[in-house]
């Protein structure tokens, strides 16, 4: 039977570290603060927001919510971001995406101050992740994958890793971060020929496809570690499932992250880590003046 790599111990370790650092910042009169910009009332945004509020409390991070109506204009959104940029007491900003169709995400990405971009919205952050240089933060979910693998001591240097999915928020940044850890990375997508073979050949398999239980026995082999980022609603089962067929994986692989209670629970902890880091940097810039 495969080992289950739960997210909770990883999230707890990151949160405790944040709380310690937030305590030290408090001694300097600084409260790490995150602004959360939400346009509309999408159920998954509201659910993520509730989760991050709980996590923030444990991490010693203060959260300011900026809730805009679904009908909000681009100007109003840009004004909200401009205010956040100018407010020195706010260290990080998360904007829920996707935005309603009439709003221009590209313009927003150029408007947010890169130093406050804690979830890799801006081009400057993306350049950092892809070049390995600079101070830009990676997308929280992509970094959560790396944190899970590191926490459970999965060797990455020299390992063959297959990443399935090439989105800018998960697949591509994960692949870059894995290469930075000296893994040999194969990236797969919907046009990949013989996906099963690429999956079987991997020592570590990262799934970010958004296809319920798409990866089953044919794509797995003994000894593998699988990180399942997928979150899919299974109508038949009436519950959330990953991209991995967990039942098949149980009998074959060495270990995998369950869905739910896997990578998803680490994402908000990584977000808090980014906010605390942004606050530490802001303080050190002030003391260097
Ligand atoms: P996305 O933008 O839709 O990208 C999906 C990727 O998977 C694309 O690159 C696509 O290939 C590839 N793909 C789709 N079907 C495939 C198939 N049959 N074979 C091979 N590749 C296939 O999704 P995303 O935003 O990256 O999210 C991926 C999953 O992660 C979703 O289930 C999402 O809900 C979940 N998620 C989890 C968290 C978390 O905290 N755990 C956070 C965010 C998202 P093409 O590029 O060729 O289309």
Short mmCIF file of N, CA and C in Angstrom, two decimals, residues 116-189:
data_model
loop_
_atom_site.label_atom_id
_atom_site.label_comp_id
_atom_site.label_asym_id
_atom_site.label_seq_id
_atom_site.Cartn_x
_atom_site.Cartn_y
_atom_site.Cartn_z
N UNK A 116 5.10 43.53 -4.13
CA UNK A 116 3.91 43.08 -3.38
C UNK A 116 3.22 41.90 -4.06
N UNK A 117 3.80 41.42 -5.15
CA UNK A 117 3.17 40.36 -5.95
C UNK A 117 3.49 38.99 -5.35
N UNK A 118 2.66 38.54 -4.42
CA UNK A 118 2.96 37.31 -3.68
C UNK A 118 2.45 36.03 -4.35
N UNK A 119 1.81 36.17 -5.54
CA UNK A 119 1.34 34.95 -6.24
C UNK A 119 1.65 34.98 -7.74
N UNK A 120 2.75 35.68 -8.09
CA UNK A 120 3.28 35.60 -9.46
C UNK A 120 2.28 36.05 -10.53
N UNK A 121 1.71 37.24 -10.30
CA UNK A 121 0.81 37.81 -11.30
C UNK A 121 1.60 38.66 -12.32
N UNK A 122 2.65 39.31 -11.86
CA UNK A 122 3.34 40.30 -12.71
C UNK A 122 4.40 39.65 -13.61
N UNK A 123 4.70 40.28 -14.76
CA UNK A 123 5.77 39.77 -15.63
C UNK A 123 7.10 39.69 -14.87
N UNK A 124 7.36 40.63 -13.97
CA UNK A 124 8.64 40.63 -13.24
C UNK A 124 8.79 39.35 -12.41
N UNK A 125 7.70 38.91 -11.79
CA UNK A 125 7.76 37.68 -10.97
C UNK A 125 8.01 36.48 -11.87
N UNK A 126 7.30 36.45 -13.01
CA UNK A 126 7.48 35.32 -13.94
C UNK A 126 8.93 35.24 -14.42
N UNK A 127 9.51 36.38 -14.73
CA UNK A 127 10.90 36.40 -15.19
C UNK A 127 11.80 35.81 -14.10
N UNK A 128 11.53 36.18 -12.86
CA UNK A 128 12.32 35.65 -11.73
C UNK A 128 12.25 34.13 -11.66
N UNK A 129 11.03 33.61 -11.77
CA UNK A 129 10.84 32.16 -11.65
C UNK A 129 11.54 31.45 -12.81
N UNK A 130 11.43 32.04 -14.01
CA UNK A 130 11.98 31.36 -15.19
C UNK A 130 13.49 31.55 -15.31
N UNK A 131 14.00 32.68 -14.81
CA UNK A 131 15.45 32.92 -14.93
C UNK A 131 16.21 32.45 -13.69
N UNK A 132 15.48 32.29 -12.58
CA UNK A 132 16.14 31.93 -11.33
C UNK A 132 16.86 33.11 -10.69
N UNK A 133 16.68 34.31 -11.26
CA UNK A 133 17.33 35.51 -10.71
C UNK A 133 16.26 36.47 -10.20
N UNK A 134 16.65 37.36 -9.31
CA UNK A 134 15.69 38.36 -8.80
C UNK A 134 14.91 37.84 -7.62
N UNK A 135 13.96 38.68 -7.15
CA UNK A 135 13.28 38.38 -5.89
C UNK A 135 11.81 38.02 -6.07
N UNK A 136 11.37 37.82 -7.32
CA UNK A 136 9.95 37.57 -7.55
C UNK A 136 9.49 36.25 -6.93
N UNK A 137 8.26 36.26 -6.41
CA UNK A 137 7.70 35.05 -5.80
C UNK A 137 7.09 34.15 -6.86
N UNK A 138 7.22 32.84 -6.66
CA UNK A 138 6.62 31.85 -7.57
C UNK A 138 5.11 31.77 -7.28
N UNK A 139 4.33 31.23 -8.21
CA UNK A 139 2.91 30.98 -7.90
C UNK A 139 2.82 30.03 -6.68
N UNK A 140 1.91 30.34 -5.77
CA UNK A 140 1.89 29.60 -4.49
C UNK A 140 1.68 28.10 -4.68
N UNK A 141 0.79 27.71 -5.60
CA UNK A 141 0.54 26.27 -5.79
C UNK A 141 1.77 25.57 -6.35
N UNK A 142 2.42 26.23 -7.32
CA UNK A 142 3.63 25.63 -7.90
C UNK A 142 4.69 25.44 -6.82
N UNK A 143 4.86 26.45 -5.98
CA UNK A 143 5.86 26.31 -4.91
C UNK A 143 5.43 25.26 -3.88
N UNK A 144 4.12 25.13 -3.69
CA UNK A 144 3.63 24.11 -2.73
C UNK A 144 4.08 22.71 -3.16
N UNK A 145 4.11 22.46 -4.46
CA UNK A 145 4.56 21.15 -4.97
C UNK A 145 6.01 20.90 -4.51
N UNK A 146 6.83 21.92 -4.68
CA UNK A 146 8.25 21.77 -4.30
C UNK A 146 8.38 21.60 -2.78
N UNK A 147 7.57 22.36 -2.03
CA UNK A 147 7.64 22.26 -0.56
C UNK A 147 7.24 20.85 -0.09
N UNK A 148 6.24 20.27 -0.73
CA UNK A 148 5.81 18.92 -0.34
C UNK A 148 6.94 17.93 -0.60
N UNK A 149 7.52 18.01 -1.77
CA UNK A 149 8.60 17.06 -2.13
C UNK A 149 9.79 17.24 -1.18
N UNK A 150 10.12 18.48 -0.86
CA UNK A 150 11.26 18.75 0.01
C UNK A 150 10.97 18.26 1.43
N UNK A 151 9.75 18.57 1.92
CA UNK A 151 9.38 18.18 3.28
C UNK A 151 9.49 16.66 3.48
N UNK A 152 9.05 15.91 2.47
CA UNK A 152 9.06 14.44 2.61
C UNK A 152 10.39 13.82 2.15
N UNK A 153 11.37 14.68 1.89
CA UNK A 153 12.73 14.19 1.60
C UNK A 153 12.83 13.42 0.29
N UNK A 154 12.01 13.77 -0.70
CA UNK A 154 12.08 13.08 -2.00
C UNK A 154 13.28 13.63 -2.77
N UNK A 155 14.23 12.76 -3.15
CA UNK A 155 15.42 13.26 -3.86
C UNK A 155 15.04 13.82 -5.23
N UNK A 156 15.55 15.01 -5.55
CA UNK A 156 15.23 15.63 -6.84
C UNK A 156 16.46 15.75 -7.75
N UNK A 157 17.62 15.94 -7.15
CA UNK A 157 18.83 16.10 -7.98
C UNK A 157 19.06 14.81 -8.77
N UNK A 158 19.09 14.93 -10.09
CA UNK A 158 19.31 13.77 -10.95
C UNK A 158 18.09 12.90 -11.18
N UNK A 159 16.97 13.22 -10.50
CA UNK A 159 15.76 12.39 -10.66
C UNK A 159 15.07 12.74 -11.98
N UNK A 160 14.40 11.73 -12.56
CA UNK A 160 13.56 11.98 -13.75
C UNK A 160 12.17 12.36 -13.26
N UNK A 161 11.77 13.59 -13.61
CA UNK A 161 10.46 14.07 -13.17
C UNK A 161 9.61 14.38 -14.40
N UNK A 162 8.40 13.86 -14.42
CA UNK A 162 7.47 14.22 -15.49
C UNK A 162 6.38 15.11 -14.92
N UNK A 163 6.19 16.27 -15.56
CA UNK A 163 5.13 17.20 -15.17
C UNK A 163 4.05 17.15 -16.25
N UNK A 164 2.82 16.82 -15.85
CA UNK A 164 1.73 16.78 -16.83
C UNK A 164 0.88 18.04 -16.64
N UNK A 165 0.88 18.91 -17.65
CA UNK A 165 0.22 20.22 -17.57
C UNK A 165 1.27 21.29 -17.78
N UNK A 166 0.91 22.32 -18.57
CA UNK A 166 1.90 23.36 -18.88
C UNK A 166 1.33 24.75 -18.69
N UNK A 167 0.40 24.91 -17.74
CA UNK A 167 -0.16 26.25 -17.51
C UNK A 167 0.90 27.14 -16.88
N UNK A 168 0.68 28.46 -17.01
CA UNK A 168 1.65 29.41 -16.45
C UNK A 168 1.57 29.48 -14.94
N UNK A 169 0.45 29.00 -14.36
CA UNK A 169 0.34 29.06 -12.90
C UNK A 169 0.86 27.81 -12.21
N UNK A 170 0.86 26.67 -12.90
CA UNK A 170 1.32 25.45 -12.24
C UNK A 170 2.40 24.73 -13.07
N UNK A 171 2.02 24.11 -14.17
CA UNK A 171 2.94 23.22 -14.88
C UNK A 171 4.29 23.82 -15.22
N UNK A 172 4.26 24.99 -15.89
CA UNK A 172 5.54 25.56 -16.34
C UNK A 172 6.41 26.04 -15.18
N UNK A 173 5.87 26.80 -14.21
CA UNK A 173 6.75 27.19 -13.10
C UNK A 173 7.26 26.00 -12.28
N UNK A 174 6.42 24.98 -12.10
CA UNK A 174 6.89 23.79 -11.36
C UNK A 174 8.09 23.18 -12.09
N UNK A 175 7.97 23.09 -13.43
CA UNK A 175 9.07 22.49 -14.21
C UNK A 175 10.35 23.30 -14.04
N UNK A 176 10.23 24.63 -14.04
CA UNK A 176 11.43 25.46 -13.88
C UNK A 176 12.05 25.28 -12.49
N UNK A 177 11.18 25.22 -11.47
CA UNK A 177 11.71 25.08 -10.10
C UNK A 177 12.34 23.70 -9.89
N UNK A 178 11.79 22.69 -10.54
CA UNK A 178 12.38 21.34 -10.44
C UNK A 178 13.75 21.31 -11.11
N UNK A 179 13.85 22.01 -12.26
CA UNK A 179 15.16 22.07 -12.93
C UNK A 179 16.17 22.79 -12.07
N UNK A 180 15.70 23.82 -11.36
CA UNK A 180 16.60 24.56 -10.47
C UNK A 180 17.10 23.65 -9.35
N UNK A 181 16.35 22.57 -9.10
CA UNK A 181 16.78 21.59 -8.08
C UNK A 181 17.52 20.42 -8.73
N UNK A 182 17.94 20.61 -9.97
CA UNK A 182 18.76 19.63 -10.71
C UNK A 182 18.02 18.35 -11.09
N UNK A 183 16.68 18.42 -11.16
CA UNK A 183 15.93 17.28 -11.71
C UNK A 183 15.99 17.34 -13.23
N UNK A 184 15.79 16.19 -13.87
CA UNK A 184 15.68 16.14 -15.33
C UNK A 184 14.19 16.09 -15.63
N UNK A 185 13.68 17.16 -16.26
CA UNK A 185 12.23 17.34 -16.32
C UNK A 185 11.67 17.11 -17.72
N UNK A 186 10.62 16.31 -17.80
CA UNK A 186 9.86 16.14 -19.04
C UNK A 186 8.51 16.81 -18.84
N UNK A 187 8.13 17.67 -19.77
CA UNK A 187 6.82 18.35 -19.66
C UNK A 187 5.84 17.76 -20.65
N UNK A 188 4.67 17.40 -20.17
CA UNK A 188 3.64 16.81 -21.04
C UNK A 188 2.39 17.70 -21.05
N UNK A 189 1.60 17.53 -22.10
CA UNK A 189 0.39 18.35 -22.27
C UNK A 189 -0.61 17.55 -23.10
#
